[in-house]
Each structure stands twice: as structure tokens, then as C-alpha cells.
PDB file of C-alpha atoms and ligand atoms in Angstrom:
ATOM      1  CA  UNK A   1       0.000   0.000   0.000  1.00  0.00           C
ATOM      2  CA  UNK A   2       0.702   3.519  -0.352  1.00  0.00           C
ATOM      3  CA  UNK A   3       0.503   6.082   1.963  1.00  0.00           C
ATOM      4  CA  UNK A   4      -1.172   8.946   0.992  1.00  0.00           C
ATOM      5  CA  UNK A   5      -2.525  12.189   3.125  1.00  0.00           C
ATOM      6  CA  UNK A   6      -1.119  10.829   6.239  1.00  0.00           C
ATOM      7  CA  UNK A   7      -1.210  13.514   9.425  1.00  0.00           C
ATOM      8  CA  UNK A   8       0.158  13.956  12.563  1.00  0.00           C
ATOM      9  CA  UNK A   9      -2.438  13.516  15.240  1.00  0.00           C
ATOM     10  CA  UNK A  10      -0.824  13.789  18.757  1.00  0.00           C
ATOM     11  CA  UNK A  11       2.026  12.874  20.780  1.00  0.00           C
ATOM     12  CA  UNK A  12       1.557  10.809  23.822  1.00  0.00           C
ATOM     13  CA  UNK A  13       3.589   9.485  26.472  1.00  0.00           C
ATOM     14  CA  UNK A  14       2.546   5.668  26.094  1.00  0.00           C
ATOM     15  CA  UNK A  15       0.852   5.693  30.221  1.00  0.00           C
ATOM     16  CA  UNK A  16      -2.602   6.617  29.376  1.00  0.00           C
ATOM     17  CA  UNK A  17      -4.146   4.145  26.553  1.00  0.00           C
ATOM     18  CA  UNK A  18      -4.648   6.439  23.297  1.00  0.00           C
ATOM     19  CA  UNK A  19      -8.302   6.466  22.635  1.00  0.00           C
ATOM     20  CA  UNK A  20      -7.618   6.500  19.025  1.00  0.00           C
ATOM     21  CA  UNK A  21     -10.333   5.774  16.853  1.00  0.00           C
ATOM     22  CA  UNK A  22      -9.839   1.802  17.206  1.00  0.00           C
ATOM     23  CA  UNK A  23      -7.030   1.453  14.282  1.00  0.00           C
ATOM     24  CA  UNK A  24      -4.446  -1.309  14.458  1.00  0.00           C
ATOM     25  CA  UNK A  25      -1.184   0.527  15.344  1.00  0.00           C
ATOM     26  CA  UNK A  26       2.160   0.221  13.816  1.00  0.00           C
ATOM     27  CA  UNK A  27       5.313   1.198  15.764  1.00  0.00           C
ATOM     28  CA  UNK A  28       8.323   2.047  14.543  1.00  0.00           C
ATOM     29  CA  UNK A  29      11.628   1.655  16.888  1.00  0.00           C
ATOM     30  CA  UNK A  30      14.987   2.139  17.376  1.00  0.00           C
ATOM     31  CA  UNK A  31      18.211   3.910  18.783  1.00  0.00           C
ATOM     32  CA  UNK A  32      18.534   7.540  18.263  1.00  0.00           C
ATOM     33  CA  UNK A  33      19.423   8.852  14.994  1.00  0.00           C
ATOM     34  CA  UNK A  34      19.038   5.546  13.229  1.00  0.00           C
ATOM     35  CA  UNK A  35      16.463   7.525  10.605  1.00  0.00           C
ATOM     36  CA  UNK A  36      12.747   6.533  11.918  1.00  0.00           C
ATOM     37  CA  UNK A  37      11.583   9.824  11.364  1.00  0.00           C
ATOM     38  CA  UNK A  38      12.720  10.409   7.923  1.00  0.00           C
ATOM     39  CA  UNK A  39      11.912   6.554   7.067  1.00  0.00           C
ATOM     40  CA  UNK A  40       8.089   7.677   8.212  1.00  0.00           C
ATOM     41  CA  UNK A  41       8.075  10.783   6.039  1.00  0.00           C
ATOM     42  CA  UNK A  42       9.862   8.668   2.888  1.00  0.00           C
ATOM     43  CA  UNK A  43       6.620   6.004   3.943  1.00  0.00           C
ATOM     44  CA  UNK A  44       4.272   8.784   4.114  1.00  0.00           C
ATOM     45  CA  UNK A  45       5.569  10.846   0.808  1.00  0.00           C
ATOM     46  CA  UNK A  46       5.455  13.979   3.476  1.00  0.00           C
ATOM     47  CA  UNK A  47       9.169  15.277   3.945  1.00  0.00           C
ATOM     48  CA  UNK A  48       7.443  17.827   6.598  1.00  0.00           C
ATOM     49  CA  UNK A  49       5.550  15.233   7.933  1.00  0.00           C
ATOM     50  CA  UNK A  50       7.610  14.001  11.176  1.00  0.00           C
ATOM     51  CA  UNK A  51      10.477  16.361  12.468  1.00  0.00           C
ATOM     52  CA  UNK A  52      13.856  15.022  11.801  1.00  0.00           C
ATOM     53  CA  UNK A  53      17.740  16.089  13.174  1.00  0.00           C
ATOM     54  CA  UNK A  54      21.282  15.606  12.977  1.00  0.00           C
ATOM     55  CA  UNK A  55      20.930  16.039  16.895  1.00  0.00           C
ATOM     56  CA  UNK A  56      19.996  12.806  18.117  1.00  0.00           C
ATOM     57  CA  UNK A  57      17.263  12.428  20.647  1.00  0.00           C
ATOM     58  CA  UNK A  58      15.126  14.395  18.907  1.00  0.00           C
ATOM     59  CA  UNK A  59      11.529  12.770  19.420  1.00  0.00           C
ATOM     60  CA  UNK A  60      10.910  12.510  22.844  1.00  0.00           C
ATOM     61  CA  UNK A  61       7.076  11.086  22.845  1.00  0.00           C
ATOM     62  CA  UNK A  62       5.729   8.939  21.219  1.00  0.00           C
ATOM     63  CA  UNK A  63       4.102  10.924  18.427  1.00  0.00           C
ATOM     64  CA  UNK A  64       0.612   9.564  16.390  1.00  0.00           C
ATOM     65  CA  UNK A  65       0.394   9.521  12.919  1.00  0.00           C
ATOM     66  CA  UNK A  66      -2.945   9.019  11.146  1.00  0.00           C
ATOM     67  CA  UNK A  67      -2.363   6.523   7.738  1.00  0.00           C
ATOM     68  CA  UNK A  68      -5.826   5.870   7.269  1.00  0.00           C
ATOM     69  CA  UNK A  69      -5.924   2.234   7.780  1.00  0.00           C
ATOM     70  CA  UNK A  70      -3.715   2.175  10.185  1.00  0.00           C
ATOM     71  CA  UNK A  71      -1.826   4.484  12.893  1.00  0.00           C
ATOM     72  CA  UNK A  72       2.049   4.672  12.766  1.00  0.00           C
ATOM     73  CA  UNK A  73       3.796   5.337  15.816  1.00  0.00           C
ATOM     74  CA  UNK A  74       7.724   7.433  16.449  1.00  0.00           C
ATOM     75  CA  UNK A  75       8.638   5.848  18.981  1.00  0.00           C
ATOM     76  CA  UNK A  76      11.722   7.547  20.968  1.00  0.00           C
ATOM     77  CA  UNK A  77      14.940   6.533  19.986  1.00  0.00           C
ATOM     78  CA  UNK A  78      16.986   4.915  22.698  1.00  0.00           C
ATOM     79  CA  UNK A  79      20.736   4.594  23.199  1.00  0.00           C
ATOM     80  CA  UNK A  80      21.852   8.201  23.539  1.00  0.00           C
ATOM     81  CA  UNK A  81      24.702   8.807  25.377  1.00  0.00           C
ATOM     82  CA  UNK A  82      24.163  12.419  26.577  1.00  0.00           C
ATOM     83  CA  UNK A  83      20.900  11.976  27.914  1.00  0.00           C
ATOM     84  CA  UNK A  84      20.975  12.098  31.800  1.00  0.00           C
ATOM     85  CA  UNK A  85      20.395   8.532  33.958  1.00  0.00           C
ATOM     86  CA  UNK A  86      17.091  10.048  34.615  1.00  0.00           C
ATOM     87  CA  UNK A  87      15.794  10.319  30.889  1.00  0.00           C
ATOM     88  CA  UNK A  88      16.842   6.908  29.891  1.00  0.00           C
ATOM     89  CA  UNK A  89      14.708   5.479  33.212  1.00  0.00           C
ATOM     90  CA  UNK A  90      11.728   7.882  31.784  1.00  0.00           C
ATOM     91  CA  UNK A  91      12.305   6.233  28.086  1.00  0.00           C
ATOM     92  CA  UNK A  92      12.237   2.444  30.173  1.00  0.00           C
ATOM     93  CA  UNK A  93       9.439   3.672  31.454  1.00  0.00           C
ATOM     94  CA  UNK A  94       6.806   4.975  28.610  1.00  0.00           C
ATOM     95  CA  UNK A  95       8.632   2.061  26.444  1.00  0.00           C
ATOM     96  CA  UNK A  96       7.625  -0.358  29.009  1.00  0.00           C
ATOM     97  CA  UNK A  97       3.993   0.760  29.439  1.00  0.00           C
ATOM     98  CA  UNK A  98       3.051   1.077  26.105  1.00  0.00           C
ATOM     99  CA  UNK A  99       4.636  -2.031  24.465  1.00  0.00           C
ATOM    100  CA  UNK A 100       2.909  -3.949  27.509  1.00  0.00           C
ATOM    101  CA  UNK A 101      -0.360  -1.807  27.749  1.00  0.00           C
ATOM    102  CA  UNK A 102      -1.100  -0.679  23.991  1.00  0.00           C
ATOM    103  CA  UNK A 103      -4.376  -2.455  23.319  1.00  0.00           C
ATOM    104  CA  UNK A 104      -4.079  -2.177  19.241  1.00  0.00           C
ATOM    105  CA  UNK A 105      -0.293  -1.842  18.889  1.00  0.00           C
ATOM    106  CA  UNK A 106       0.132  -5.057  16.103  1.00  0.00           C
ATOM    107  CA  UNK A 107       3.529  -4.925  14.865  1.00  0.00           C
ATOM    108  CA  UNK A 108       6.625  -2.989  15.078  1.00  0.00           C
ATOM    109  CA  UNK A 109       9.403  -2.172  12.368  1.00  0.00           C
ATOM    110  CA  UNK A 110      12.722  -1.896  14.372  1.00  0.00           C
ATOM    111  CA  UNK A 111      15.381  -0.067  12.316  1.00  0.00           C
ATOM    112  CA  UNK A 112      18.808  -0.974  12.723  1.00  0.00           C
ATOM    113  CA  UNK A 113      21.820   1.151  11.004  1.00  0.00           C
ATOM    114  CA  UNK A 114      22.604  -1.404   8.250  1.00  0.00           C
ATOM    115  CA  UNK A 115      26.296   0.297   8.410  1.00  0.00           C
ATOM    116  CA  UNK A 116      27.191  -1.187  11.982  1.00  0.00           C
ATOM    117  CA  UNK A 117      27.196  -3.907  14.211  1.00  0.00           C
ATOM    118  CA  UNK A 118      23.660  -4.022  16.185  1.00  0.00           C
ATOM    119  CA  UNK A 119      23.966  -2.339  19.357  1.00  0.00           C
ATOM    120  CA  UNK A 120      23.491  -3.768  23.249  1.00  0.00           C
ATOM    121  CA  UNK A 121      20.348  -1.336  23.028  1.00  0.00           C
ATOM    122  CA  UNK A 122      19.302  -3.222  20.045  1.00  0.00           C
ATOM    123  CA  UNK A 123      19.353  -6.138  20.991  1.00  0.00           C
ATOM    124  CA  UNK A 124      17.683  -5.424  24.550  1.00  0.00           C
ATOM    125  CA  UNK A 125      14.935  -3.909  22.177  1.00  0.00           C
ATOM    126  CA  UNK A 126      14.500  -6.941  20.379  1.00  0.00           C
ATOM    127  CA  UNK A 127      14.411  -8.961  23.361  1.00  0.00           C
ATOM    128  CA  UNK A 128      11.582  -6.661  24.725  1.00  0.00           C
ATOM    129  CA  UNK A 129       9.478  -7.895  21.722  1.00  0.00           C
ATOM    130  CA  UNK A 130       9.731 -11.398  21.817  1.00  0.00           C
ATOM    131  CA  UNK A 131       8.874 -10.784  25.994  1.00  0.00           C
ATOM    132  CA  UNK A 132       6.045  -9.512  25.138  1.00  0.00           C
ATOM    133  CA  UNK A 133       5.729 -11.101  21.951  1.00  0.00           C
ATOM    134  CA  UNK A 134       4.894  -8.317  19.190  1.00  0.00           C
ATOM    135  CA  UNK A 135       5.543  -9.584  15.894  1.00  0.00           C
ATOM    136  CA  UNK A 136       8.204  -7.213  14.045  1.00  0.00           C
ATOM    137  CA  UNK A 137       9.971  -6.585  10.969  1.00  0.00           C
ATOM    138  CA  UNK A 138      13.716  -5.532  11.063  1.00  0.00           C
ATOM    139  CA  UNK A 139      14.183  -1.687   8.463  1.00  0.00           C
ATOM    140  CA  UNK A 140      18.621  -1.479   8.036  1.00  0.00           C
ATOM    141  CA  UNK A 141      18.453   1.990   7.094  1.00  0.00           C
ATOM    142  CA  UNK A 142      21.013   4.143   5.286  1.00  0.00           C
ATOM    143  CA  UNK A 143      21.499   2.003   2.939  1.00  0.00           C
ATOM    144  CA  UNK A 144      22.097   4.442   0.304  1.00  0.00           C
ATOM    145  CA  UNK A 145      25.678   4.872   2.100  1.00  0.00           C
ATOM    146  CA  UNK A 146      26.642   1.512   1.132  1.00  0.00           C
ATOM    147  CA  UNK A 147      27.625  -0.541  -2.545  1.00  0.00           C
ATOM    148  CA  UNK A 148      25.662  -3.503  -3.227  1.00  0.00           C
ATOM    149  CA  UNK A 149      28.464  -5.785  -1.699  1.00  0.00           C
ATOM    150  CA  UNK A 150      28.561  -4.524   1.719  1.00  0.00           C
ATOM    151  CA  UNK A 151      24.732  -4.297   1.766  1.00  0.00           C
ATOM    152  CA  UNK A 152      25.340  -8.504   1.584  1.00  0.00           C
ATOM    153  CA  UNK A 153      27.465  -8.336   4.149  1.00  0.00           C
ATOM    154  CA  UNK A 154      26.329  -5.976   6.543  1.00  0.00           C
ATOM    155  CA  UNK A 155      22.726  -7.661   6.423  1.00  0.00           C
ATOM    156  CA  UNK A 156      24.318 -10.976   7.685  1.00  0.00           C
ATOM    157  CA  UNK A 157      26.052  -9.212  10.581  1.00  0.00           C
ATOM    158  CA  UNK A 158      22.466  -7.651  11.361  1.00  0.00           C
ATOM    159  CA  UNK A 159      20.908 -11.304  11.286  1.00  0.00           C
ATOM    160  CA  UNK A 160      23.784 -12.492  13.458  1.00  0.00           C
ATOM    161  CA  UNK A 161      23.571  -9.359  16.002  1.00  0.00           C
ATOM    162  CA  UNK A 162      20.142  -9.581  16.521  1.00  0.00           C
ATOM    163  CA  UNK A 163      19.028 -13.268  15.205  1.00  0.00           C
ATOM    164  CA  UNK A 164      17.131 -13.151  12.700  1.00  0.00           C
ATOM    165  CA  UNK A 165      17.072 -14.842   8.835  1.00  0.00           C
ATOM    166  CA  UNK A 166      17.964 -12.724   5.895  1.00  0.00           C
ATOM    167  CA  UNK A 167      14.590 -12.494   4.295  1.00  0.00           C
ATOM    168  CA  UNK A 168      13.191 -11.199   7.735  1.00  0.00           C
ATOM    169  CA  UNK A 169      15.754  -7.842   6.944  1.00  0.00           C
ATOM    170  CA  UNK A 170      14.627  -5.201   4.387  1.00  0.00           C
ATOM    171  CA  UNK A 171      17.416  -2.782   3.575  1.00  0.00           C
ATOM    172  CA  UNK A 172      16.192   0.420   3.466  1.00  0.00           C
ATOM    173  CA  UNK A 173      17.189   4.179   2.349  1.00  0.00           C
ATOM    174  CA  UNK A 174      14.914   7.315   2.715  1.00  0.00           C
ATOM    175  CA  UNK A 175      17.382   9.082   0.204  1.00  0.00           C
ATOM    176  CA  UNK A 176      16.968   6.964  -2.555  1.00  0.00           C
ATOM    177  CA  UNK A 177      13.724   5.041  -1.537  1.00  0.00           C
ATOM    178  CA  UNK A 178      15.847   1.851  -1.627  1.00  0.00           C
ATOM    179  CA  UNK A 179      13.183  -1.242  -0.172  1.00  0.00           C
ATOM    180  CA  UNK A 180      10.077   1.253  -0.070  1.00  0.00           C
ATOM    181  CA  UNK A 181       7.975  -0.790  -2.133  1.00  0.00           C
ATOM    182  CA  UNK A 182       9.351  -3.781  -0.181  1.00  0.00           C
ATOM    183  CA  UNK A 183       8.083  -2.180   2.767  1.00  0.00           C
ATOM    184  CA  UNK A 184       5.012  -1.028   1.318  1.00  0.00           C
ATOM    185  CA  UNK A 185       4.200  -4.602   0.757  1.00  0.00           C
ATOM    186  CA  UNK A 186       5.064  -5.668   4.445  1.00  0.00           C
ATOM    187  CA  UNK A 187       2.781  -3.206   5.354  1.00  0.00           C
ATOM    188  CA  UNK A 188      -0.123  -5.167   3.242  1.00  0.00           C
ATOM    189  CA  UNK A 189       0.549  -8.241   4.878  1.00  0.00           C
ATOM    190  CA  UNK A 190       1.016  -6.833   8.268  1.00  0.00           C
ATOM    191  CA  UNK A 191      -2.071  -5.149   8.072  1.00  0.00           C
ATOM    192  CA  UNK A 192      -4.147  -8.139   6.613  1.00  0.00           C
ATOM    193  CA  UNK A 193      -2.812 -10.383   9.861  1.00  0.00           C
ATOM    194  CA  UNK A 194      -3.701  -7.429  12.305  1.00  0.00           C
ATOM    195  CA  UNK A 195      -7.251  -7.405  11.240  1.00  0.00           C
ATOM    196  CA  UNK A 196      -7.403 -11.241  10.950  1.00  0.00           C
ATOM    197  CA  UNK A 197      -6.705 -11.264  14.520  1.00  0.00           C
ATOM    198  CA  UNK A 198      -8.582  -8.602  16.120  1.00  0.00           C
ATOM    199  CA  UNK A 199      -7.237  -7.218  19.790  1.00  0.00           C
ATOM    200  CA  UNK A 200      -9.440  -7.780  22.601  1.00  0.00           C
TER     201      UNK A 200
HETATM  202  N1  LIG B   1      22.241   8.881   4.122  1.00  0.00           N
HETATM  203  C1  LIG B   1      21.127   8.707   4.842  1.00  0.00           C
HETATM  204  N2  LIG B   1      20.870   9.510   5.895  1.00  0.00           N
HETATM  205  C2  LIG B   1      19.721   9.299   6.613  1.00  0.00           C
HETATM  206  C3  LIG B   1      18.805   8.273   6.260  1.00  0.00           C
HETATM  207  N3  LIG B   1      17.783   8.298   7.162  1.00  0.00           N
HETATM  208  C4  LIG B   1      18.058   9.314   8.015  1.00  0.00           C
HETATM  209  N4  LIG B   1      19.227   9.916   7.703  1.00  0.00           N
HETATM  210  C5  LIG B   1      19.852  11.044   8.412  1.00  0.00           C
HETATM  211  O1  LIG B   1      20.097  10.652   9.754  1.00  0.00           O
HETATM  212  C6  LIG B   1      19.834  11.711  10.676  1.00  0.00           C
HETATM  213  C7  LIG B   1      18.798  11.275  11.720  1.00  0.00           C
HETATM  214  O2  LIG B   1      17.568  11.039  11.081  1.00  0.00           O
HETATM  215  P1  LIG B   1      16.175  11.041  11.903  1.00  0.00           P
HETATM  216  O3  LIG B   1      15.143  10.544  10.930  1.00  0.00           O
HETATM  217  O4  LIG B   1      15.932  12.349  12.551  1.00  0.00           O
HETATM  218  O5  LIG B   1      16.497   9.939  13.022  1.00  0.00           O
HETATM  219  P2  LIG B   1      15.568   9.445  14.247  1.00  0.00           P
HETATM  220  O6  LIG B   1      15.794   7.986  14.356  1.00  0.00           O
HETATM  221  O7  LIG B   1      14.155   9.897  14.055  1.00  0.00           O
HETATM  222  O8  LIG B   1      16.243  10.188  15.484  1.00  0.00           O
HETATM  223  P3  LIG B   1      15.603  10.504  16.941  1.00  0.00           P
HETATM  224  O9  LIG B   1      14.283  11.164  16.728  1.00  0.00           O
HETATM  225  O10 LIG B   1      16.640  11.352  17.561  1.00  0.00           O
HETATM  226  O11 LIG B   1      15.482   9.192  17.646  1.00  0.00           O
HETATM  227  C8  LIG B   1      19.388  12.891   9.821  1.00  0.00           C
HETATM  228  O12 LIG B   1      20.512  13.702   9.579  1.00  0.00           O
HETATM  229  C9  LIG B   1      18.906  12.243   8.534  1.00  0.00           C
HETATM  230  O13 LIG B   1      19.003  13.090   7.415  1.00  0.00           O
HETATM  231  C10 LIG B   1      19.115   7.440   5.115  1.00  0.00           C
HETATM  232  O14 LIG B   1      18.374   6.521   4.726  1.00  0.00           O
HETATM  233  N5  LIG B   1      20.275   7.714   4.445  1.00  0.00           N
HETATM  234 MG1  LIG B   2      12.864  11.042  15.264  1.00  0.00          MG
END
């Protein structure tokens, strides 16, 4: 599918449950910087749509996104360095409560940096979602930064970092749209599984 005329609704901070209007919710997650923001406005065909920055630890809610079918979620990215002891309990925190408590949340895309090793943080993350068992989908962005032969390569030290297969990775670019319609399909097949299985 293509997204078309999505909007920014509101940003939350994951304790309350977002009323929403009932929508199965797709997150998307990862460490700071890693490009979820600008791999939501490639999705979304809206380069104004969410706010992105060479200063990491930018998005510090969770903010809403209405893509008609479904709602897409920024989730805060985690692993910054600079950010006091008390921030990175607060991000624990809201991560915890709303991967455990979000009543619609049906998948999330985790985006690793395709260029390096998975971090400790990433593979916590991942961790986190087979816990609480939230079916995902792994994004390596920036690919655009990379030939054709390390994209090989670095995708097999992704699957190793993190364990996963090869065909469970899409390499991804939001400068030069490399694996959008790959992910555009994902998001068909995510979305026809979500409403196969409606949340209680
Ligand atoms: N070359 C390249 N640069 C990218 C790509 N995606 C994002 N960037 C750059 O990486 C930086 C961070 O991008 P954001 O989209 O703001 O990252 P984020 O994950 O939302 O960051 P936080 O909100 O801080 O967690 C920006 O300078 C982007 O221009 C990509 O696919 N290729
Ligand atoms: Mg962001």
C-alpha cells in the first residue's frame, strides 16, 4: 500500500491508553538517529511530515500519525549517550507501558543502522518484543551509504547481532527510496494479519 494524506495527530507518552479511533497501530523503533523519522516521512511521501535532526534524541514522545488504515507510531529513539540517567529510566518507562499496555499496537518495524554492528540497546529492544511477543519486521536503514556488496554483508552481521534470517531484513534508504515498495508490501501483509486477529 501507499501512503497517501497521512497527518500527525498527537504525541503521547505511552501511560494513558490512546483512545484512538480503534485502528491497528504500527510502531516504529529504534536507537537515536538511526532515521525513523525520515523513514516515516519517505513512507508517508510527506518530507514535513515528522520532524527530523542531525541532533539525536530528537523525538521525545511517542508521536501519532494518522495513515488511514492504520496508525504509525515514532517511537523515541533509545541509546543516547548524553541523555541524563534520569531520561533513559523515563524512556524504560513509557517504552515499558506502552509495548505492555497498547491495546491495538500489532507490529513494530525496528530499524537498525545497516552500516554497523547491532547495538546492546538493540538487541535489549529486540528482546523486549519477543517478551512480550509483538511480531516485528527488522528496516537497516542508510542504505544508500553503502555498494551492493557490503549491503550482503552488513545484512548478515544484522541477522547475526540480533538473530534473525535474511529475508526477515529489508534494507532500506529514505534518500533513494531503496526497499520502499518492499516495505510497502510488508505493510499489506502486516495489516491483513492485524485485522485477521482482532485485539481484545
Ligand atoms: N544517508 C542517509 N541519511 C539518513 C537516512 N535516514 C536518516 N538519515 C539522516 O540521519 C539523521 C537522523 O535522522 P532522523 O530521521 O531524525 O532519526 P531518528 O531515528 O528519528 O532520530 P531521533 O528522533 O533522535 O530518535 C538525519 O541527519 C537524517 O538526514 C538514510 O536513509 N540515508
Ligand atoms: Mg525522530
Amino acid at each position: 500500500m501507499q501512503i497517501t494524506n497521512a497527518k500527525f495527530i498527537t504525541s503521547i507518552t505511552g501511560d494513558a491508553a490512546f483512545p484512538g479511533k480503534g485502528l491497528p497501530e504500527i510502531a516504529v523503533a529504534g536507537k537515536s538517529n538511526v532515521g525513523k523519522s525520515s523513514f516515516i516521512n519517505c513512507m508517508c511521501n510527506n518530507f514535513k511530515l515528522a520532524r527530523t535532526s542531525q541532533e539525536p534524541g530528537k523525538t521525545r514522545l511517542i508521536n501519532v500519525f494518522d495513515c488511514g488504515r492504520f496508525h504509525l507510531m515514532d517511537l523515541p529513539g533509545y541509546g543516547f549517550a548524553r541523555v541524563s540517567a534520569q531520561m533513559q529510566h523515563d524512556w524504560g518507562r513509557m517504552m515499558e507501558s506502552y509495548l505492555s499496555g497498547s491495546r491495538h499496537l500489532c507490529h513494530v518495524l525496528q530499524l537498525v543502522d545497516l552500516r554497523h554492528e547491532p547495538t546492546r540497546d538493540d538487541v535489549q529492544m529486540i528482546q523486549y518484543l519477543r517478551h512480550y511477543e509483538i511480531p516485528f519486521t527488522v528496516i537497516a536503514t542508510k542504505a544508500d551509504k553503502l555498494s551492493r556488496a557490503q549491503r550482503f554483508r552488513q545484512t548478515a552481521q544484522v541477522c547475526r547481532g540480533i538473530g534473525v534470517q535474511p529475508w526477515q531484513v529489508i534494507c532500506f534508504s529514505s534518500v533513494d527510496r531503496t526497499g520502499k515498495e518492499d516495505v510497502e508490501k510488508r505493510l499489506d501483509e502486516i495489516l491483513a494479519q492485524c485485522t485477521q486477529q482482532p485485539q481484545q
